PDB file of C-alpha atoms in Angstrom:
ATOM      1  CA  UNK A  18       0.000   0.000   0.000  1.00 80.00           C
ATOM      2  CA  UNK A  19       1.244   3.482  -0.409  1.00 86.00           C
ATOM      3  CA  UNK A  20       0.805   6.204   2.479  1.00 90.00           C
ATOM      4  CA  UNK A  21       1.324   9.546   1.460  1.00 90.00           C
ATOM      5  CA  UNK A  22       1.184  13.094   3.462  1.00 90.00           C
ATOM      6  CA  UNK A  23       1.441  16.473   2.653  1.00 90.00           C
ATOM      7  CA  UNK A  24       4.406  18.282   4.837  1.00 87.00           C
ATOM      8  CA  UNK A  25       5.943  21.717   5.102  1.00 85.00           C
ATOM      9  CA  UNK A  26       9.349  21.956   3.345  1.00 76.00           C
ATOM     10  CA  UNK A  27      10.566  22.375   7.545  1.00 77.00           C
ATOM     11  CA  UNK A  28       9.022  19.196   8.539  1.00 83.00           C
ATOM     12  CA  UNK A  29       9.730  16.793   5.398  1.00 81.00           C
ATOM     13  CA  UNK A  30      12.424  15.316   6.953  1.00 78.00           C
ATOM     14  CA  UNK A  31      10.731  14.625   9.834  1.00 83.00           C
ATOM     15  CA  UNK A  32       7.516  13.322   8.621  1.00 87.00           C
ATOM     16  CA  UNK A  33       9.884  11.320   5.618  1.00 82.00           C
ATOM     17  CA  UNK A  34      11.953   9.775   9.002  1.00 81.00           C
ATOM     18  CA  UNK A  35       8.792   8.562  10.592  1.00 86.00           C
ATOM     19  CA  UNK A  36       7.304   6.784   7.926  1.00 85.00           C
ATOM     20  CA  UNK A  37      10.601   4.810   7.502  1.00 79.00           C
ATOM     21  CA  UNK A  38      10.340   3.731  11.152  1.00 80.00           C
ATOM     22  CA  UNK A  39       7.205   2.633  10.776  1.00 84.00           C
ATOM     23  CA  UNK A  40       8.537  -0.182   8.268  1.00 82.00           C
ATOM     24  CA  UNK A  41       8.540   1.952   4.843  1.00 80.00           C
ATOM     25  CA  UNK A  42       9.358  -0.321   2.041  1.00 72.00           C
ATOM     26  CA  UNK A  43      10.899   3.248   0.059  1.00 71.00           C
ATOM     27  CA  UNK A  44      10.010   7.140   1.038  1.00 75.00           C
ATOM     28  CA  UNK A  45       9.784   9.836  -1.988  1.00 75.00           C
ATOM     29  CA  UNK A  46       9.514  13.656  -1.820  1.00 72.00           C
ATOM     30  CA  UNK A  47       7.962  15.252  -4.674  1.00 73.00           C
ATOM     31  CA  UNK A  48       6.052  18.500  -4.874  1.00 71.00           C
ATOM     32  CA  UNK A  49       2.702  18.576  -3.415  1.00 67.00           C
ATOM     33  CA  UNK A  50       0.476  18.257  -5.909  1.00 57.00           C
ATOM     34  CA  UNK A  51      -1.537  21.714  -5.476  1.00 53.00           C
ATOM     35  CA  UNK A  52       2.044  23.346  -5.522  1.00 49.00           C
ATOM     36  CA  UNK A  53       2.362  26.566  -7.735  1.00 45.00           C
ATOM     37  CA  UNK A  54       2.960  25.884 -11.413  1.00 37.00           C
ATOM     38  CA  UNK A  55       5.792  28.385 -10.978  1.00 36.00           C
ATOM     39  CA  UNK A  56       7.602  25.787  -8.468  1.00 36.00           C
ATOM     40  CA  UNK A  57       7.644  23.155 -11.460  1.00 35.00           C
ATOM     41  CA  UNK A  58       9.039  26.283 -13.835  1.00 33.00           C
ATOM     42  CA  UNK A  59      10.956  29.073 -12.338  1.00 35.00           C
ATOM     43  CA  UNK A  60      11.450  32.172 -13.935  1.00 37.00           C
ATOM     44  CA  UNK A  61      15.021  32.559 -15.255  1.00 38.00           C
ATOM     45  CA  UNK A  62      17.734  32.847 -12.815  1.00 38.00           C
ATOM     46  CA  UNK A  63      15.137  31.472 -10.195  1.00 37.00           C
ATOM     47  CA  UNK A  64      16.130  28.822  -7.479  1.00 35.00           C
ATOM     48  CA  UNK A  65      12.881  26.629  -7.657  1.00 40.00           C
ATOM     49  CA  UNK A  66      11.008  25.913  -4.256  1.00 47.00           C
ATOM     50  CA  UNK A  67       8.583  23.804  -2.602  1.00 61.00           C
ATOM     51  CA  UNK A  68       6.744  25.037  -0.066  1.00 71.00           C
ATOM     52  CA  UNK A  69       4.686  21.879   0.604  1.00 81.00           C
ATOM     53  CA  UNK A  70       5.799  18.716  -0.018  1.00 81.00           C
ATOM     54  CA  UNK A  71       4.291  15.486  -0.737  1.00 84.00           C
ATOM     55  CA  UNK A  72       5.754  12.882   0.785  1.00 86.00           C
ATOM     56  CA  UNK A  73       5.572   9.249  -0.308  1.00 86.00           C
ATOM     57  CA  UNK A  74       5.656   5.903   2.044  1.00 84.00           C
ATOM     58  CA  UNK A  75       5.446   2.170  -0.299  1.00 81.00           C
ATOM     59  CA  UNK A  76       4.412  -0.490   2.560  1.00 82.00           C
ATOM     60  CA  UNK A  77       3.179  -3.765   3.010  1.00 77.00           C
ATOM     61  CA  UNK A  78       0.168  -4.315   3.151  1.00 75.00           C
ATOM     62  CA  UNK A  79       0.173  -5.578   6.755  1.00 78.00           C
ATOM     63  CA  UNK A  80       2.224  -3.229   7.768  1.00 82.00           C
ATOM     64  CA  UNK A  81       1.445  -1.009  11.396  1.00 84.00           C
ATOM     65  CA  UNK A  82       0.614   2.505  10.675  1.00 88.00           C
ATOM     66  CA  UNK A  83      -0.472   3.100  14.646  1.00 84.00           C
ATOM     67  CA  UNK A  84       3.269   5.154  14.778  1.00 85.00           C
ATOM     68  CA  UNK A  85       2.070   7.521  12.323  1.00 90.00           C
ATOM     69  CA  UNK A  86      -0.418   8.703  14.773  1.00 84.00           C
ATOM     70  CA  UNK A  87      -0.025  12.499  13.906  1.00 86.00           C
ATOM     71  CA  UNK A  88       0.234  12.868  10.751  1.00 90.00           C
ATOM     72  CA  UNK A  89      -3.039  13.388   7.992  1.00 90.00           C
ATOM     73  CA  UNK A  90      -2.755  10.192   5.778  1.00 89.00           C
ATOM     74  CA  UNK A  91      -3.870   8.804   2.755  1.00 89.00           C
ATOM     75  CA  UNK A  92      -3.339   5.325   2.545  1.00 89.00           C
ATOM     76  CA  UNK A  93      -3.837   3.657  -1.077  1.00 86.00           C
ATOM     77  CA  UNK A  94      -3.937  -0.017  -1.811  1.00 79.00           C
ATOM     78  CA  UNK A  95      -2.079  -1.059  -4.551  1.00 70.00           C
ATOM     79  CA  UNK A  96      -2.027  -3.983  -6.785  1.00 63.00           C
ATOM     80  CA  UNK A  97      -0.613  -7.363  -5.275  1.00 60.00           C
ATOM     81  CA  UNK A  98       2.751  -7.593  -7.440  1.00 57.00           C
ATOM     82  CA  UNK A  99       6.865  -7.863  -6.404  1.00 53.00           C
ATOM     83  CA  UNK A 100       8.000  -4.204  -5.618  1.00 48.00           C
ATOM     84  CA  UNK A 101      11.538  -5.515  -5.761  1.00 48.00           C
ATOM     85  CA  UNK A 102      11.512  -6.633  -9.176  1.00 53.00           C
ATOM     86  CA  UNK A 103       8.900  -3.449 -10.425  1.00 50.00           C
ATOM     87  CA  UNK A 104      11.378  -0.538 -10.507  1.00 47.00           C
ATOM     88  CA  UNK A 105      12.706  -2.204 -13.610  1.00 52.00           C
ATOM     89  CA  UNK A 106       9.655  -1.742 -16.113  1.00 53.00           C
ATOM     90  CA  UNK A 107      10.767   1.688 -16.778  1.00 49.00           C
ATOM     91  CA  UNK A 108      14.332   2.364 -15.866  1.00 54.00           C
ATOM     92  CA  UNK A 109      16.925   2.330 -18.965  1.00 68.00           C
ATOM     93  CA  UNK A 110      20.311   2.868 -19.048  1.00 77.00           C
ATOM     94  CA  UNK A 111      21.189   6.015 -17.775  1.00 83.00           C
ATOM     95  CA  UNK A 112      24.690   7.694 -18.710  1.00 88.00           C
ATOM     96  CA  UNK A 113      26.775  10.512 -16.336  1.00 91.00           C
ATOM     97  CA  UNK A 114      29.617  10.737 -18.436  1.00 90.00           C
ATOM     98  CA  UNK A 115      31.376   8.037 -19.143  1.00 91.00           C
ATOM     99  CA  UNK A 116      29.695   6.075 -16.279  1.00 92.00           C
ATOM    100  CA  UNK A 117      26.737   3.815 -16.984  1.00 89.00           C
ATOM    101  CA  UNK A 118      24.253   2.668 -14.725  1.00 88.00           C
ATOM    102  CA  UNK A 119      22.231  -0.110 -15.857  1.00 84.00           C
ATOM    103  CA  UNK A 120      19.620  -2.885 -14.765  1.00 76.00           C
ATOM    104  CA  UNK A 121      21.475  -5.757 -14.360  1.00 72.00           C
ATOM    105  CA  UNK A 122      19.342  -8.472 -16.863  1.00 69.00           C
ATOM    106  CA  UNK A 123      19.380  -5.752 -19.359  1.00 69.00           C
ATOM    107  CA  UNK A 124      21.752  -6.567 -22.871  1.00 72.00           C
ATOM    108  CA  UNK A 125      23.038  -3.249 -24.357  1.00 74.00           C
ATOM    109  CA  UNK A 126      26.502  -2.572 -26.270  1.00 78.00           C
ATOM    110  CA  UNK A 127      28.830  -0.425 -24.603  1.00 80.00           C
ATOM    111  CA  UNK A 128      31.032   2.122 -25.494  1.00 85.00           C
ATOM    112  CA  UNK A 129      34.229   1.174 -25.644  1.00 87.00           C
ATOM    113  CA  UNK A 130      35.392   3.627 -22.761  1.00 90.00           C
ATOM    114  CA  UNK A 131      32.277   3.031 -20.658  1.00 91.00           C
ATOM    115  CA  UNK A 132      32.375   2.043 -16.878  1.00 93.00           C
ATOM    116  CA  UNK A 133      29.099   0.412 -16.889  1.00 91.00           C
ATOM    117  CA  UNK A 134      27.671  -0.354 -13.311  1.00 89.00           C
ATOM    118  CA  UNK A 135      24.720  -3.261 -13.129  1.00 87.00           C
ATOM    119  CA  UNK A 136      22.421  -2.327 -10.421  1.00 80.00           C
ATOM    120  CA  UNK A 137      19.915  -5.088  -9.034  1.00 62.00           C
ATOM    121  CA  UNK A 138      19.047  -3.092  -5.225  1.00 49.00           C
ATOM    122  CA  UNK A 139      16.372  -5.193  -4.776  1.00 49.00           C
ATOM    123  CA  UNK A 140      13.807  -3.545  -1.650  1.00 42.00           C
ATOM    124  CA  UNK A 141      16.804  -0.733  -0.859  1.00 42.00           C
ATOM    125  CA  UNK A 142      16.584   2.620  -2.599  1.00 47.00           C
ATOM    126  CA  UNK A 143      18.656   3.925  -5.370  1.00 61.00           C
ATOM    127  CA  UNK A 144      18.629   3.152  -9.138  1.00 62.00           C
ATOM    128  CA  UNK A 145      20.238   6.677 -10.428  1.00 66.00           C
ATOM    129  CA  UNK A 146      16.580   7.927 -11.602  1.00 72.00           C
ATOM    130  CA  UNK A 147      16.541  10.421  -8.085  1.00 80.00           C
ATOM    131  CA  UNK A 148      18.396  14.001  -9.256  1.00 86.00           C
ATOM    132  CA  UNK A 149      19.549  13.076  -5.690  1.00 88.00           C
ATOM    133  CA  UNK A 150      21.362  10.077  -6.703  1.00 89.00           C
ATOM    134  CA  UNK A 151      21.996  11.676 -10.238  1.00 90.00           C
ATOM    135  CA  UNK A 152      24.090  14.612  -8.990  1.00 93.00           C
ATOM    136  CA  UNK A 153      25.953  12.591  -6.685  1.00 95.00           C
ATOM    137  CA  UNK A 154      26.579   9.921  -9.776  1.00 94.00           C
ATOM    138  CA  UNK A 155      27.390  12.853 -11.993  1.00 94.00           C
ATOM    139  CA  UNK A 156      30.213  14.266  -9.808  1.00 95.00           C
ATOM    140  CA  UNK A 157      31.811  10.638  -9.462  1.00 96.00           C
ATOM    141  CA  UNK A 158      32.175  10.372 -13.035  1.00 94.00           C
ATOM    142  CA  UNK A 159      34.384  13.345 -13.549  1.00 93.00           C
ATOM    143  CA  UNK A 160      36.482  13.551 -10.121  1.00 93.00           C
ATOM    144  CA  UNK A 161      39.847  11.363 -10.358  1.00 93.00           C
ATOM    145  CA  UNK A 162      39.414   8.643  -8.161  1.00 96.00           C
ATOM    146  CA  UNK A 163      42.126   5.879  -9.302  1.00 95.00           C
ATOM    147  CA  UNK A 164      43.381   5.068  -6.162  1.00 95.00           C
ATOM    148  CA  UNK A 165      41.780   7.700  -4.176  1.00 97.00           C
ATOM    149  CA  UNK A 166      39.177   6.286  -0.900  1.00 98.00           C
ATOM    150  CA  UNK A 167      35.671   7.235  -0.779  1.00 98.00           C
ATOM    151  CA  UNK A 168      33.333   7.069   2.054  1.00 98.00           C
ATOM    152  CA  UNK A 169      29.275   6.493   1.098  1.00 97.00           C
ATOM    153  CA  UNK A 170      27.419   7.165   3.857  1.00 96.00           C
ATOM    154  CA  UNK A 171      23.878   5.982   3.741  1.00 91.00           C
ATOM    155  CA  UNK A 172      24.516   3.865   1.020  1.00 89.00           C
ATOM    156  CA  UNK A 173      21.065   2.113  -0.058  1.00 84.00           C
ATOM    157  CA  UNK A 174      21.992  -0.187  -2.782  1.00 84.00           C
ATOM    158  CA  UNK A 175      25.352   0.851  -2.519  1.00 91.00           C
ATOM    159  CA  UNK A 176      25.394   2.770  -5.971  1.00 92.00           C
ATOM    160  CA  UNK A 177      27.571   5.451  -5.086  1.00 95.00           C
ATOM    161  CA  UNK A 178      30.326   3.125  -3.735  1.00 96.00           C
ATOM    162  CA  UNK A 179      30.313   0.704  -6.221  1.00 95.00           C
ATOM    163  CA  UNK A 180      30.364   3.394  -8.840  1.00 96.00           C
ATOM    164  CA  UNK A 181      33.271   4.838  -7.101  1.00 97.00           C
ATOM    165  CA  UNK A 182      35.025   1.241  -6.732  1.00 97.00           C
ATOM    166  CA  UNK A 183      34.587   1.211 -10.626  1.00 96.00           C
ATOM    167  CA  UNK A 184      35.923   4.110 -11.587  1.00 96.00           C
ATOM    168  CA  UNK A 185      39.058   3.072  -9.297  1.00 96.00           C
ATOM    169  CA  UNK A 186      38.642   4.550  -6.030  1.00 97.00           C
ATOM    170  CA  UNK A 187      39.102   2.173  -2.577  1.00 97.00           C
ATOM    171  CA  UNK A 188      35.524   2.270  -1.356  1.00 97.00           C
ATOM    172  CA  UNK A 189      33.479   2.218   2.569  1.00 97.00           C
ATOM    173  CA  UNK A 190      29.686   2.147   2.520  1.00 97.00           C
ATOM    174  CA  UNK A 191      27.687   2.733   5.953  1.00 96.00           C
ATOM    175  CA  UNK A 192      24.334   2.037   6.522  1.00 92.00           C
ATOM    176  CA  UNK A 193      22.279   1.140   9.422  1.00 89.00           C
ATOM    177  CA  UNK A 194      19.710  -1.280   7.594  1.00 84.00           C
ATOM    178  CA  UNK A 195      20.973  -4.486   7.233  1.00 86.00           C
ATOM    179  CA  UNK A 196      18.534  -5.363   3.819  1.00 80.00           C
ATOM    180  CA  UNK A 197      20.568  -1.741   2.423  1.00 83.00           C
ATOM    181  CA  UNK A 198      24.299  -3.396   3.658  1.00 89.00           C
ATOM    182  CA  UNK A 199      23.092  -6.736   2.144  1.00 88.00           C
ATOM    183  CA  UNK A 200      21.884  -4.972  -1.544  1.00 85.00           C
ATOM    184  CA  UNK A 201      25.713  -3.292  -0.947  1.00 90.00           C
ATOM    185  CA  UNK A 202      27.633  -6.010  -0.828  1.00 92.00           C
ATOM    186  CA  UNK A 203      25.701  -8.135  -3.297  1.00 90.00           C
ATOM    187  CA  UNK A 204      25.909  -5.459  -6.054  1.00 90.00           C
ATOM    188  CA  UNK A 205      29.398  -4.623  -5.221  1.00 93.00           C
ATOM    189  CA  UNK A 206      30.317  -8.437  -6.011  1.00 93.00           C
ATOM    190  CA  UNK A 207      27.896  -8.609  -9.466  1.00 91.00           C
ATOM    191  CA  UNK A 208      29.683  -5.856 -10.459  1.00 94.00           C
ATOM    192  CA  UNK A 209      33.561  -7.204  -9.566  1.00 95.00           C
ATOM    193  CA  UNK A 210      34.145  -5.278  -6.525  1.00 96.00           C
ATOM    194  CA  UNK A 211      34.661  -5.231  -3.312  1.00 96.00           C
ATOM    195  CA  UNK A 212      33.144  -2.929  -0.854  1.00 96.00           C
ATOM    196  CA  UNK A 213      33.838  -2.105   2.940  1.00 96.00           C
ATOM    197  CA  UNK A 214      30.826  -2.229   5.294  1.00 96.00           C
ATOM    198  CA  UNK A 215      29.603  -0.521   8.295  1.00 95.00           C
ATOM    199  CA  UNK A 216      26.746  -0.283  10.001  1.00 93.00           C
ATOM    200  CA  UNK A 217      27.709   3.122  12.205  1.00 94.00           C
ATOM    201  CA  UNK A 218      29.587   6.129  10.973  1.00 95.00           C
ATOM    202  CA  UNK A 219      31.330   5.949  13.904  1.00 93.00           C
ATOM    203  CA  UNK A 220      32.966   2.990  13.414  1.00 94.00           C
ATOM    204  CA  UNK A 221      34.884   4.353  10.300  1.00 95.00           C
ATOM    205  CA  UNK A 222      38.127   6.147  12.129  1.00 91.00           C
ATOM    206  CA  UNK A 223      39.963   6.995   8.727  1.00 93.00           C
ATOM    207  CA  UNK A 224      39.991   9.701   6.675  1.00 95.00           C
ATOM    208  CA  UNK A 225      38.686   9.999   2.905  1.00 97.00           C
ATOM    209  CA  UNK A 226      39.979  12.127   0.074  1.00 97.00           C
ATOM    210  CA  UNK A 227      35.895  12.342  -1.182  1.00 98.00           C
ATOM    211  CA  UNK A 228      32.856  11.710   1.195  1.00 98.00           C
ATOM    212  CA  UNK A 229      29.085  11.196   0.006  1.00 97.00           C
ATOM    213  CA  UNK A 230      26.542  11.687   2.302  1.00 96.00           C
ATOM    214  CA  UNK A 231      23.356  11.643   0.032  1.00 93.00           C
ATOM    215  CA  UNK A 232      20.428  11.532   3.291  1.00 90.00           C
ATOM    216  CA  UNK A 233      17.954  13.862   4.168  1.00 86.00           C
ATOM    217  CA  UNK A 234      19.056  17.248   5.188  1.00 89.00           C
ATOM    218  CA  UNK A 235      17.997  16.938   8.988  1.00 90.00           C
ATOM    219  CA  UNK A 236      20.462  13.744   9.329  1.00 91.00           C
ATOM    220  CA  UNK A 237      23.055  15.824   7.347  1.00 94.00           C
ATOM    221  CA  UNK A 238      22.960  18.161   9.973  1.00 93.00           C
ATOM    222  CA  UNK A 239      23.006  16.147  12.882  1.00 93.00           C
ATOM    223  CA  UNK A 240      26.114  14.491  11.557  1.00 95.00           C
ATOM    224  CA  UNK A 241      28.285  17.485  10.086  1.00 95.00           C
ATOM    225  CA  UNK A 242      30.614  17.058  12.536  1.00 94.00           C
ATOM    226  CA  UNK A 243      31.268  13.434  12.301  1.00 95.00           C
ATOM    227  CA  UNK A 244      31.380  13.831   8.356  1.00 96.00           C
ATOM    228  CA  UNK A 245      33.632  16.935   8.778  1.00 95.00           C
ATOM    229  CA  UNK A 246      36.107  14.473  10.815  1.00 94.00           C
ATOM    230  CA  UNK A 247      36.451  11.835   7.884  1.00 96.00           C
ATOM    231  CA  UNK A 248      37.529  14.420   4.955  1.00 96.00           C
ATOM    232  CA  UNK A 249      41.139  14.198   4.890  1.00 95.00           C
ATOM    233  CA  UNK A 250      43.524  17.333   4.173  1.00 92.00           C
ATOM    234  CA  UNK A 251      42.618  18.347   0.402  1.00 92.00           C
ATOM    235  CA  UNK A 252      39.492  15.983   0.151  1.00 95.00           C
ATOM    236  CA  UNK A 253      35.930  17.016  -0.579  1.00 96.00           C
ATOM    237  CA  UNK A 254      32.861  16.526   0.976  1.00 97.00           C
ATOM    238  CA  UNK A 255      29.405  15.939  -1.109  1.00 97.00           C
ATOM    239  CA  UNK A 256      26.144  16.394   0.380  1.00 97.00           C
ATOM    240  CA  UNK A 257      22.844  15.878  -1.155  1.00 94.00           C
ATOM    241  CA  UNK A 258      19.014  14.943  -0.534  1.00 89.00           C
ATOM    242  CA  UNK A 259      18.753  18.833   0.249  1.00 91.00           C
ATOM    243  CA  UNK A 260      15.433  20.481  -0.947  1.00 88.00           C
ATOM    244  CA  UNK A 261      16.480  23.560  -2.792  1.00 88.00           C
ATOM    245  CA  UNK A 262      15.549  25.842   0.482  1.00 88.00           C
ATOM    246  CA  UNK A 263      17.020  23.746   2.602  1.00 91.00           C
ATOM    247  CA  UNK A 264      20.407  25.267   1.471  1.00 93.00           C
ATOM    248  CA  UNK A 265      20.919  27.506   3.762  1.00 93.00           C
ATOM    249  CA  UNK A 266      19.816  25.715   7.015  1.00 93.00           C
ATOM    250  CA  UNK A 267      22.040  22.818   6.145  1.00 94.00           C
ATOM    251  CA  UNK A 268      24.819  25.088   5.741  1.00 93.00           C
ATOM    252  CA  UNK A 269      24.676  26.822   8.867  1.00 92.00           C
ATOM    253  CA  UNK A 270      25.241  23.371   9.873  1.00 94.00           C
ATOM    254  CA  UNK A 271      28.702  23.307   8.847  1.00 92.00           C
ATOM    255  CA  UNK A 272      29.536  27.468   9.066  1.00 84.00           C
ATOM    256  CA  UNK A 273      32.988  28.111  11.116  1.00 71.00           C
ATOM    257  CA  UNK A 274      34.596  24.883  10.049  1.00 70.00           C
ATOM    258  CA  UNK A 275      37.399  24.087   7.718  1.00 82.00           C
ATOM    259  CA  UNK A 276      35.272  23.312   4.790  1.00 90.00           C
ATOM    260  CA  UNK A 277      34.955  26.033   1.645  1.00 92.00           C
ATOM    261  CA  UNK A 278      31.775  25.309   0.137  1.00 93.00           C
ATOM    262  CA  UNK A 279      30.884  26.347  -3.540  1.00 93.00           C
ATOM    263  CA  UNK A 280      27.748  27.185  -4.701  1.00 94.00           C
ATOM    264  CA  UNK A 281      24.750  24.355  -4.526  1.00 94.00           C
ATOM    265  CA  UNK A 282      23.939  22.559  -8.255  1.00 94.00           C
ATOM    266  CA  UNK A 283      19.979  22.188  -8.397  1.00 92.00           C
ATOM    267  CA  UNK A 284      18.248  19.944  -9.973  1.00 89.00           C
ATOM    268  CA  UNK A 285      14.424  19.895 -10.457  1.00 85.00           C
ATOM    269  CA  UNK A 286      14.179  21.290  -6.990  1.00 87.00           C
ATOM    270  CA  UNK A 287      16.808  19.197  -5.116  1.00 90.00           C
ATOM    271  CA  UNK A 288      20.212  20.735  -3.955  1.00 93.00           C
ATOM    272  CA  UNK A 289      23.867  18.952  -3.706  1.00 96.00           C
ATOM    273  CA  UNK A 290      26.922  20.524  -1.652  1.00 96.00           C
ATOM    274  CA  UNK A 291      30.382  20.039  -2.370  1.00 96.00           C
ATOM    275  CA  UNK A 292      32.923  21.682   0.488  1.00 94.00           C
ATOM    276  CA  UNK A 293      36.621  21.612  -0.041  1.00 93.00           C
ATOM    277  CA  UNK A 294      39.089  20.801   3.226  1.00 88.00           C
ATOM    278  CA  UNK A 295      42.140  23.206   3.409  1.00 76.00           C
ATOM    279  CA  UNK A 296      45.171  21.086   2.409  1.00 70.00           C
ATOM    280  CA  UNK A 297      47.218  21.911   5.590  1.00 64.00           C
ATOM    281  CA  UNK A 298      43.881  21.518   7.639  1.00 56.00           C
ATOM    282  CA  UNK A 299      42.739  17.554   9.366  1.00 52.00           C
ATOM    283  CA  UNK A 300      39.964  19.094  11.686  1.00 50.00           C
TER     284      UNK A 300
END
């Protein structure tokens, strides 16, 4: 069944936390759907906002809602099918560069440069469709990361670390669901690589020359300090799942420390950060 509320852009997070507690197969934000045409369209030059939100819960159907007490719901049953195996009717190959992400039972001729990454993430989140995932999977495929070490926190399926491990990097996923660590390490050995797995970002005590931390922007902010600690001297730290006007609040977040930030890239209404650690500066 799918469960779906409308939220203020402030309490997204929040409400998009809660329904994952309560047992949430997959949690999208989208824009509400009485949201100004203008949101959908800016005007040149225009940061596009959403004000409300609609946010998305895909449960069993014998799943307990009584946690959700609280929140205005519309619950909608849905036809009896595998929700696993669905997300591959309409995904196709999708290219960043000269990285390609594709379903893994799908036959397609590559380029002869092509890094092509086979995805299979069964019940955990992340394909590539998400500008989320997208920007994150765009920046991989143009930073140098032969022999460099990534850190993916939140990893899902494990997309962003195995696309790192691909394009050469030494790669460390953490997630706390064990299904999300399982879909990791899985796709990590269909596609010929091996992945490091944790289930708490405090158990990582190295440093990274790039970390990902593609969550929601109220996690982000509750662990700036511990993803702060795990950019080495020169390395770069990428943050996304950030509404568009959640910018700001997520960067005072991070203000005073020894991170130079440039300016967000946006996509349909969805922010990533990239900060920058001063060479001759560890914390």
């Amino acid at each position: 069944m799918r469960v779906s509320a409308s939220a203020s852009a402030e309490l997204a997070d929040e409400t998009a936390a809660r329904l994952t507690t309560a047992g949430a197969i997959a949690v999208t934000l989208s824009p509400a759907r009485d949201a100004d045409g203008d949101v959908l369209e800016p005007a040149p030059d225009a940061t596009p906002m959403w004000d409300t939100v609609q946010v998305e819960g895909l449960f069993g159907v014998d799943a307990d809602l009584s946690t959700l007490v609280g929140i205005d719901i519309d619950i909608e049953f849905l036809a009896d099918c595998d929700w696993s195996e669905t997300w591959r009717n309409g995904i196709k190959p999708l290219r960043f560069a000269k990285l390609l992400v594709v379903p893994r039972t799908t036959t397609f001729q590559p380029r002869p440069d092509d890094v092509v990454l086979r995805l299979d993430p069964g019940l955990a989140f992340g394909t590539g469709t998400h500008p989320t995932t997208a920007l994150c999977l765009e920046r991989l495929a143009r930073a140098p990361l032969e022999g460099r070490r990534v850190l993916d926190v939140g990893s899902g399926s494990g997309i962003l670390a195995i696309a790192a491990a691909r394009l050469g990097a030494t790669a460390v996923a953490v997630d706390h669901d064990p299904q999300a660590r399982r879909a990791t390490l899985e796709n990590g050995r269909r596609n010929g690589v091996e992945i490091g797995i944790e289930c708490r970002l405090d158990a990582v005590d190295s440093s990274f020359d790039l970390v990902l931390a593609n969550l929601v922007a109220g996690t982000i902010r509750e662990l700036a300090e511990a993803l702060i600690a795990r950019v080495a001297p020169a390395g770069e730290l990428v943050l996304s799942g950030i509404l568009a006007g959640q910018v700001e609040w997520v960067m005072d977040a991070f203000s005073n420390k020894s991170l130079r930030f440039e300016a967000p890239a946006d996509r349909d209404g969805w922010a990533m950060l990239r900060g920058f650690r001063c060479p001759n500066r560890s914390r």
